[in-house]
Coordinates of C-alpha atoms and ligand atoms in Angstrom, one line a residue:
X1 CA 43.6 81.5 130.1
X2 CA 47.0 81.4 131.6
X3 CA 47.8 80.6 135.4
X4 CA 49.6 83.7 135.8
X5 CA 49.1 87.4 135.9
X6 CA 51.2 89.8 134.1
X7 CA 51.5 92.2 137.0
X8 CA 51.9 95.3 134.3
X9 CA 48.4 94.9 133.9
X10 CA 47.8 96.2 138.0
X11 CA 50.4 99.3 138.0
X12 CA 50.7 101.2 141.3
X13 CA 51.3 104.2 141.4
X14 CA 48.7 104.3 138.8
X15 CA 50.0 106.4 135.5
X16 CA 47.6 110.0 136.3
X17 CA 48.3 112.3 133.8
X18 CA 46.9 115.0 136.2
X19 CA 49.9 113.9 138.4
X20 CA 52.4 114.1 136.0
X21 CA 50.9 117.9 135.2
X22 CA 50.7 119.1 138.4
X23 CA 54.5 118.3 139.1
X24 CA 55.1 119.8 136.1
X25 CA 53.7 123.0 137.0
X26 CA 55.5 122.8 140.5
X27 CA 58.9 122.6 138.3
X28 CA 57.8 125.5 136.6
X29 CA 57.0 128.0 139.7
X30 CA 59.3 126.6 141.7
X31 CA 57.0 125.5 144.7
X32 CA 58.8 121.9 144.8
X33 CA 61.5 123.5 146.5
X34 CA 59.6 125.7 149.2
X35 CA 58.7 124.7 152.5
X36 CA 55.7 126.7 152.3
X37 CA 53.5 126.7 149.5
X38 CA 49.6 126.7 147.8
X39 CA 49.7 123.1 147.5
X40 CA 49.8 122.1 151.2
X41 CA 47.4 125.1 151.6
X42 CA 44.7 123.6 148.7
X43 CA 45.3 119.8 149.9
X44 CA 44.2 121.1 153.5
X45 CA 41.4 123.1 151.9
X46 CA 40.5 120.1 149.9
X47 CA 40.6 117.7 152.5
X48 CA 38.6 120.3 155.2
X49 CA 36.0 120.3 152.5
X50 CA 36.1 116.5 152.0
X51 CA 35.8 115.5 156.0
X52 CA 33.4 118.5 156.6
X53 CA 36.3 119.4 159.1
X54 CA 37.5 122.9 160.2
X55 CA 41.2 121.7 161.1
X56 CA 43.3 119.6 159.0
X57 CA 47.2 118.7 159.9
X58 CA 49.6 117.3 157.6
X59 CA 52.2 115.3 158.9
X60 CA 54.9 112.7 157.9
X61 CA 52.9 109.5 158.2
X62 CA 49.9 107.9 159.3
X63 CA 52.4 106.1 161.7
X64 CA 53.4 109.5 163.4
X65 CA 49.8 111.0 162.7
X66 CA 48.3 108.0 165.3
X67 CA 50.7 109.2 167.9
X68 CA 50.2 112.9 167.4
X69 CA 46.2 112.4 167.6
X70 CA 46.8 110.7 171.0
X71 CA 49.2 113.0 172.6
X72 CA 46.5 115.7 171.2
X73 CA 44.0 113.9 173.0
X74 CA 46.1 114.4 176.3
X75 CA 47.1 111.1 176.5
X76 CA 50.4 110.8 178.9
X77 CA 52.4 108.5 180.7
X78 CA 50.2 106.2 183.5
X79 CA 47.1 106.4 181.3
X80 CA 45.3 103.9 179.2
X81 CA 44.2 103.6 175.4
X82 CA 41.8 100.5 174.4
X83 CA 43.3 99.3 171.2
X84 CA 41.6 95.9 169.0
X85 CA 43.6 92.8 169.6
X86 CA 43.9 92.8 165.9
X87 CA 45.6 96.0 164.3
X88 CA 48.6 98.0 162.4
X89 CA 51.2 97.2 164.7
X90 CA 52.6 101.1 164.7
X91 CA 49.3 102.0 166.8
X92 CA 50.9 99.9 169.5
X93 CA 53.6 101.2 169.3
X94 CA 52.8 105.1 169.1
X95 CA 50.4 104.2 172.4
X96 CA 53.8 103.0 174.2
X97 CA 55.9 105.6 172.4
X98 CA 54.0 107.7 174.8
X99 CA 54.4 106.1 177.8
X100 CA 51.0 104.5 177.9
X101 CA 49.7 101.2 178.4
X102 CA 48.0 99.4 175.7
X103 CA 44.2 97.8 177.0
X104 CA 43.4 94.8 174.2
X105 CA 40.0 94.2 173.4
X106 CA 38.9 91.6 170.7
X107 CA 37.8 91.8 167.3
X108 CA 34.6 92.0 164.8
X109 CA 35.4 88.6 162.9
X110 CA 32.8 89.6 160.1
X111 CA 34.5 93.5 160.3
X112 CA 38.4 93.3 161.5
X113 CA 37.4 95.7 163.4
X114 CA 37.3 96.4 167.0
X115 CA 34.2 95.0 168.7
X116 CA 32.1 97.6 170.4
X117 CA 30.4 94.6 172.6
X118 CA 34.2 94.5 173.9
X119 CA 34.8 97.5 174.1
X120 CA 32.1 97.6 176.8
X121 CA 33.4 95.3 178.8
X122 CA 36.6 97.8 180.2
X123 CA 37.1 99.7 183.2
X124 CA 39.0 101.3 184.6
X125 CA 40.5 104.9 186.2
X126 CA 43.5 105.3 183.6
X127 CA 41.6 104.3 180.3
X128 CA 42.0 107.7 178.3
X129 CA 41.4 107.0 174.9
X130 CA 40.6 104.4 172.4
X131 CA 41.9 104.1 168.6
X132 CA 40.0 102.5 166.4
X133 CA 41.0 101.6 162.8
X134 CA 38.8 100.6 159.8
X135 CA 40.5 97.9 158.6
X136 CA 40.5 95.4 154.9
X137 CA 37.3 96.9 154.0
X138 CA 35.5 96.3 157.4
X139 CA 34.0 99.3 159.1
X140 CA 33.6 99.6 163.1
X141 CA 30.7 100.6 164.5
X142 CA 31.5 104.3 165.1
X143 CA 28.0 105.3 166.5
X144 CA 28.4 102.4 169.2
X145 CA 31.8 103.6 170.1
X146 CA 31.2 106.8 170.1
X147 CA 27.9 106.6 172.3
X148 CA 30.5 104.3 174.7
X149 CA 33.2 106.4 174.8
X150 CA 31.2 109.6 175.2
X151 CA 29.5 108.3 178.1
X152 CA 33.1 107.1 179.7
X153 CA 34.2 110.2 178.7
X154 CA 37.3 108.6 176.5
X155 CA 38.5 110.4 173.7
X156 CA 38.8 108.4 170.3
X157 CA 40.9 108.3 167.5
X158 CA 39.7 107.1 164.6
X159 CA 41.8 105.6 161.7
X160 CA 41.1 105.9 159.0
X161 CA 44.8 105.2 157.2
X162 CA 43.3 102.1 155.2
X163 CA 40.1 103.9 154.0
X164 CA 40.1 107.5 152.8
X165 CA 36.5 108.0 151.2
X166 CA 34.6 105.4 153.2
X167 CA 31.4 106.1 154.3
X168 CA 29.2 105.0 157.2
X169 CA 25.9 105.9 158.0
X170 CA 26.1 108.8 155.4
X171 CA 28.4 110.2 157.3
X172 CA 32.7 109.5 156.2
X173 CA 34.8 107.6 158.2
X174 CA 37.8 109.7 160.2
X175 CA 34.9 112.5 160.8
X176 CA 33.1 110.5 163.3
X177 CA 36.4 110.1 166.0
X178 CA 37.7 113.2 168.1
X179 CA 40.4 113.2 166.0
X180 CA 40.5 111.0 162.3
X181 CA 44.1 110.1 161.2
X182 CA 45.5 109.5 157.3
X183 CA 47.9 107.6 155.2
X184 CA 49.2 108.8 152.5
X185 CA 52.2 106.1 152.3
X186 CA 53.3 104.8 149.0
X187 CA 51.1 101.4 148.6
X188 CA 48.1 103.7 149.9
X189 CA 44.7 104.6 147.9
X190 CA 46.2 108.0 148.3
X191 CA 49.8 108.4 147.6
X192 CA 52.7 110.4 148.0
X193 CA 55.3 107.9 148.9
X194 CA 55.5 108.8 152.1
X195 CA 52.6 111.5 154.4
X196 CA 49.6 111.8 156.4
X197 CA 47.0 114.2 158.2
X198 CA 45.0 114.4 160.8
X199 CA 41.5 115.9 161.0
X200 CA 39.3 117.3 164.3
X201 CA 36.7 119.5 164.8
X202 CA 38.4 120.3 168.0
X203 CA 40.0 123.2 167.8
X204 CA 41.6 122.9 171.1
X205 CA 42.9 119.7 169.8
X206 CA 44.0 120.9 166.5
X207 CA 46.0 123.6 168.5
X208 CA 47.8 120.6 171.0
X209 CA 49.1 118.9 167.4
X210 CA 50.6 122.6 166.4
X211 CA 52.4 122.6 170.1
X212 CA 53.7 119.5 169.8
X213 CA 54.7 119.2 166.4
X214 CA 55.8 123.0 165.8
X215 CA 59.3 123.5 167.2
X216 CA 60.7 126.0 165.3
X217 CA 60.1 124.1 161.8
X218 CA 57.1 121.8 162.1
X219 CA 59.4 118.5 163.4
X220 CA 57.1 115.8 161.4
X221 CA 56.2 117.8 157.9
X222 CA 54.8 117.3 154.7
X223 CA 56.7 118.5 151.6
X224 CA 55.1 120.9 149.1
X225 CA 56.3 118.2 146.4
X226 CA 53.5 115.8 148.8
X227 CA 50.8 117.7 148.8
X228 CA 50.9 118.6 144.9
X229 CA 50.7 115.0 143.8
X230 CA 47.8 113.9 146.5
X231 CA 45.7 116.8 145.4
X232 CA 44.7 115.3 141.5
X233 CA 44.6 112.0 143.7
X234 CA 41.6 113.3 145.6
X235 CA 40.1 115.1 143.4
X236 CA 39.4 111.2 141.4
X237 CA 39.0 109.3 145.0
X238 CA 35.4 108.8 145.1
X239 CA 35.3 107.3 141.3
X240 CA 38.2 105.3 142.0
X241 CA 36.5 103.7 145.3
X242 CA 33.5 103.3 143.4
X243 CA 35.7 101.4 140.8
X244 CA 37.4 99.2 143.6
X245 CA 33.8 98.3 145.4
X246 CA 32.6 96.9 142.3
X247 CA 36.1 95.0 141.7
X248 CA 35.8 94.0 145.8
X249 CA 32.4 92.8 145.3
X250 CA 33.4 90.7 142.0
X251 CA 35.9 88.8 144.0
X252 CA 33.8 88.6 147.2
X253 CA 30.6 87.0 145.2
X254 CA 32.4 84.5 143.1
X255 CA 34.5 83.3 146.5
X256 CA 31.1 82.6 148.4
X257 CA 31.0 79.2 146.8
X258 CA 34.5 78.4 148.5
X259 CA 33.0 79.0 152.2
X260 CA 33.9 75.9 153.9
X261 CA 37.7 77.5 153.4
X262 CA 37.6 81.3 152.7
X263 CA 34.9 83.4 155.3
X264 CA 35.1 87.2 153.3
X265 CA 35.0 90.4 155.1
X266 CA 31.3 91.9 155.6
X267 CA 30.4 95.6 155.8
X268 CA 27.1 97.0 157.5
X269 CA 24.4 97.6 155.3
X270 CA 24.3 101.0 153.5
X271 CA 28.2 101.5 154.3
X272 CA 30.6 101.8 151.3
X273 CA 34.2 101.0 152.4
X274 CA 37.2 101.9 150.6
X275 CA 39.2 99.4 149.7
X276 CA 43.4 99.2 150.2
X277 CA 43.1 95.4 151.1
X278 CA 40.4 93.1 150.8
X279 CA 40.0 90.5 153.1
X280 CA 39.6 86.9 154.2
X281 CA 40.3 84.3 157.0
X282 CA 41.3 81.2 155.5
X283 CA 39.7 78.3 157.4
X284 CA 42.2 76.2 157.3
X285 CA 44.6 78.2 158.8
X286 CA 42.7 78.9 162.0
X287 CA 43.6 75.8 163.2
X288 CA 46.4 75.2 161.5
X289 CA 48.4 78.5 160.5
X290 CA 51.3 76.5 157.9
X291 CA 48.5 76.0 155.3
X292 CA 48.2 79.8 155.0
X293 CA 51.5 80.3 153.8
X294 CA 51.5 77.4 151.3
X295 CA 48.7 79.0 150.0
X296 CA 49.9 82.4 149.9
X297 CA 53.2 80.7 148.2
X298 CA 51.0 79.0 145.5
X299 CA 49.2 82.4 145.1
X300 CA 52.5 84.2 144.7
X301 CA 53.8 81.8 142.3
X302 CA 50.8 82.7 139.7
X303 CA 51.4 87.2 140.7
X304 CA 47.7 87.0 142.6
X305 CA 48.5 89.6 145.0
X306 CA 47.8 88.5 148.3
X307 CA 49.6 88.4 151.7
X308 CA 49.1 87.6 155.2
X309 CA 47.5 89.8 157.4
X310 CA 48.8 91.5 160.6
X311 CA 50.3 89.1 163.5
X312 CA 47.9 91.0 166.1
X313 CA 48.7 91.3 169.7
X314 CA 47.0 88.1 171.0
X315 CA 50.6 86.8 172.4
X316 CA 51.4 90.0 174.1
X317 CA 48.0 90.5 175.9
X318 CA 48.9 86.7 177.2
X319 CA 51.9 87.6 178.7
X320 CA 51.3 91.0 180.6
X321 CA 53.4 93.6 180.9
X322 CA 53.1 95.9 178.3
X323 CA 49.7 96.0 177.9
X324 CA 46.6 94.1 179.4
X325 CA 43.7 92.6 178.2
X326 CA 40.2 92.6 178.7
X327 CA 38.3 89.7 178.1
X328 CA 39.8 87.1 175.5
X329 CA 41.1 87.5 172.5
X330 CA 40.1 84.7 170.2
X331 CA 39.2 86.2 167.2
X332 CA 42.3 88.2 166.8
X333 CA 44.1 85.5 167.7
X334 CA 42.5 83.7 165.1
X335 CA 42.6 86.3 162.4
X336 CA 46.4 86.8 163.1
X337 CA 47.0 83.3 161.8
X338 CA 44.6 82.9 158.7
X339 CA 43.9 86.6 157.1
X340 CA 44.7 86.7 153.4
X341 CA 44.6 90.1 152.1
X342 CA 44.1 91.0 148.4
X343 CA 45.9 94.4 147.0
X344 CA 44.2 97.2 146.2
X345 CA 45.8 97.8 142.7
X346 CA 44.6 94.8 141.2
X347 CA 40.7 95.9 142.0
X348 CA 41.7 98.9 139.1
X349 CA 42.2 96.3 136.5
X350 CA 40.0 95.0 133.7
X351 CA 37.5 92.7 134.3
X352 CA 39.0 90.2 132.5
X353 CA 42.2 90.4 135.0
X354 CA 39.7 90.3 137.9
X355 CA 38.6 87.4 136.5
X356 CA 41.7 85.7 136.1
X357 CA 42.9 86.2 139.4
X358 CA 39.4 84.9 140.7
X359 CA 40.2 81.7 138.7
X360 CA 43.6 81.1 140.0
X361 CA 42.4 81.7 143.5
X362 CA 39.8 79.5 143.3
X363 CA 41.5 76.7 141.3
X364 CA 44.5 77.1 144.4
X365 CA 42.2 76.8 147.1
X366 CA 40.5 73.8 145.3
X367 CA 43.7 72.0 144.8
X368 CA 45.1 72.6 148.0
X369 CA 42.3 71.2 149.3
X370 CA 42.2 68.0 147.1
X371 CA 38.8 68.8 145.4
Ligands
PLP1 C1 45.5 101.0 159.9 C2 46.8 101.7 159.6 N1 47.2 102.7 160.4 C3 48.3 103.4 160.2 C4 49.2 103.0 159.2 C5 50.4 103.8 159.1 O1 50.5 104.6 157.9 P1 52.0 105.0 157.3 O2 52.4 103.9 156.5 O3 51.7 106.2 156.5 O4 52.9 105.3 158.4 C6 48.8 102.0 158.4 C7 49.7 101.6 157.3 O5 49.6 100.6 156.6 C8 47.6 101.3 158.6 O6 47.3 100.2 157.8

């Protein structure tokens, strides 16, 4: 078996031939070129149906979908959003692009995700909102959240860019936030190079998004050309995620033997993520953050797809300023130096690929280790 993978063997985009039909049929009617058209109309129909949600956006990108679900929320200058110490850094950002002020809470080690028990812990007159993302095929306890931020009366908004079709507690993630957000960007489970949506029950929210974003022309759109290529997309999602759990779980049970240096990513009981990246913290590197990317260099080297993880907000929460903190921050601290994440595309491959890749990740932790 060779030490290397023959990347053609993990394609993404993945060849659809319902893909290539449906842009064929947009050539033919000429709905490519519209602004307005039946396939932004279906997608939204499709995805209404799919969150059991009466308002769906589309939008540009998850990036600009996160700071439109905020500034639907009512979030404004001098408030506060609670944000995990550990995240996509654009939901920083689109918190300041606002005007507001970023509160950090830690982590979930076993999740990625923000930790409800922290999440308790703040106070405070200006806190507004909270976003919470499901992250590397963790999930966050929504129903704690939700009972917390009910009874604070915070709004939250739910991400759910990394994990379109994952479920929790019966019930689908970016349904159980005020308002769920979408990524439809080009390395995405869902892909139209570039897109996103955002999905409420709220029609008083729904109808703050359309203020915002509708200026004459809607100022952050989705093209018609978008919108047909997602909808054969969805229409396969829930096989596909069914596909990439059992690839996730293939990798995750034959890496338990490696636990004094890889700790996997664990998912409540009952849950089904989705998986766009599957991840780890390597050991090693939470002490010591250089052996991650000798390790990550090794990986490369044999075209195992897997790269580092976010670099959090630990540092900035440390220094003030643009955001505070509440409580510490160790996990995502952590986290920011030692997360490996594996690639979706390569949990669509044959088994004997997953296999491969399981070998050469194994054998390069072993090594590097001097075992
Ligand atoms: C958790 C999370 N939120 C938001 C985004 C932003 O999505 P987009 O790339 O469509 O702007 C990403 C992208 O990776 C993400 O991982």
């Amino acid at each position: 078996m060779s030490e290397r993978l023959n990347t053609t063997d993990f394609p993404w985009p993945l060849p659809d031939e319902g893909v290539r039909a449906a842009l064929a049929a947009a050539y033919l009617d000429g709905s490519w070129g519209r602004y307005d058209g039946p396939h932004s109309a279906g997608l939204k129909e499709d995805l209404r149906e799919l969150f059991a949600c009466d308002q769906v956006r589309l939008c540009s990108s998850g990036t600009v979908a996160v700071e439109l679900a905020l500034r639907s929320c009512g979030v404004g200058p001098v408030d506060e959003v609670v944000l995990a110490g550990y995240d996509f850094p654009g939901n920083f950002r689109a918190i300041e692009a606002i005007g507001a002020r970023p509160v950090l809470v830690d982590v979930d080690p076993a999740s990625w995700c923000l930790d409800a028990h922290c999440l308790e812990q703040v106070t405070g007159k200006h806190v507004r909102a909270v976003v919470v993302s499901h992250l590397h095929g963790g999930l966050a306890d929504m129903p704690r959240i939700m009972q917390l931020a009910r009874q604070r009366g915070w709004q939250v908004v739910e991400d759910a860019c990394q994990q379109p079709g994952a479920t929790l507690g019966g019930r689908i993630v970016g349904n159980w936030g005020d308002i769920g957000v979408l990524s439809f960007g080009g390395s995405k489970l869902l892909t139209a190079g570039r897109g996103g949506a955002l999905i409420t029950g709220n029609r008083a929210i729904h109808q703050r998004i359309k203020i915002f974003a509708q200026r004459g022309n809607d100022a952050f759109p989705m093209s018609e050309l978008q919108a047909t290529v997602l909808r054969p997309q969805l229409a396969k999602l829930a096989s596909r995620n069914r596909q990439r759990a059992k690839g996730a779980t293939d990798f995750m049970n034959s890496t338990s033997p490696l636990s004094t240096w890889l700790r996997g990513v664990t998912h409540p009981a009952g849950s089904q993520p989705a998986y766009y990246k599957l991840a780890w913290s390597y050991l090693p590197a939470e002490q010591d953050p250089t052996c991650r990317t000798q390790l990550i260099m090794a990986l490369d080297a044999a075209a195992v797809p897997i790269a580092a993880g976010f670099r959090g907000f630990s540092r900035r929460g440390r220094t003030g300023g643009r955001c505070r903190q509440v409580g510490p921050l160790t996990h995502s601290q952590r986290l920011s130096h030692s997360t490996l994440l594996l690639h979706h595309p390569i949990l669509l491959a044959s088994e004997a690929t997953v296999r491969q890749a399981i070998k050469i990740l194994t054998h390069t932790v072993q090594r590097l280790a001097g075992v």
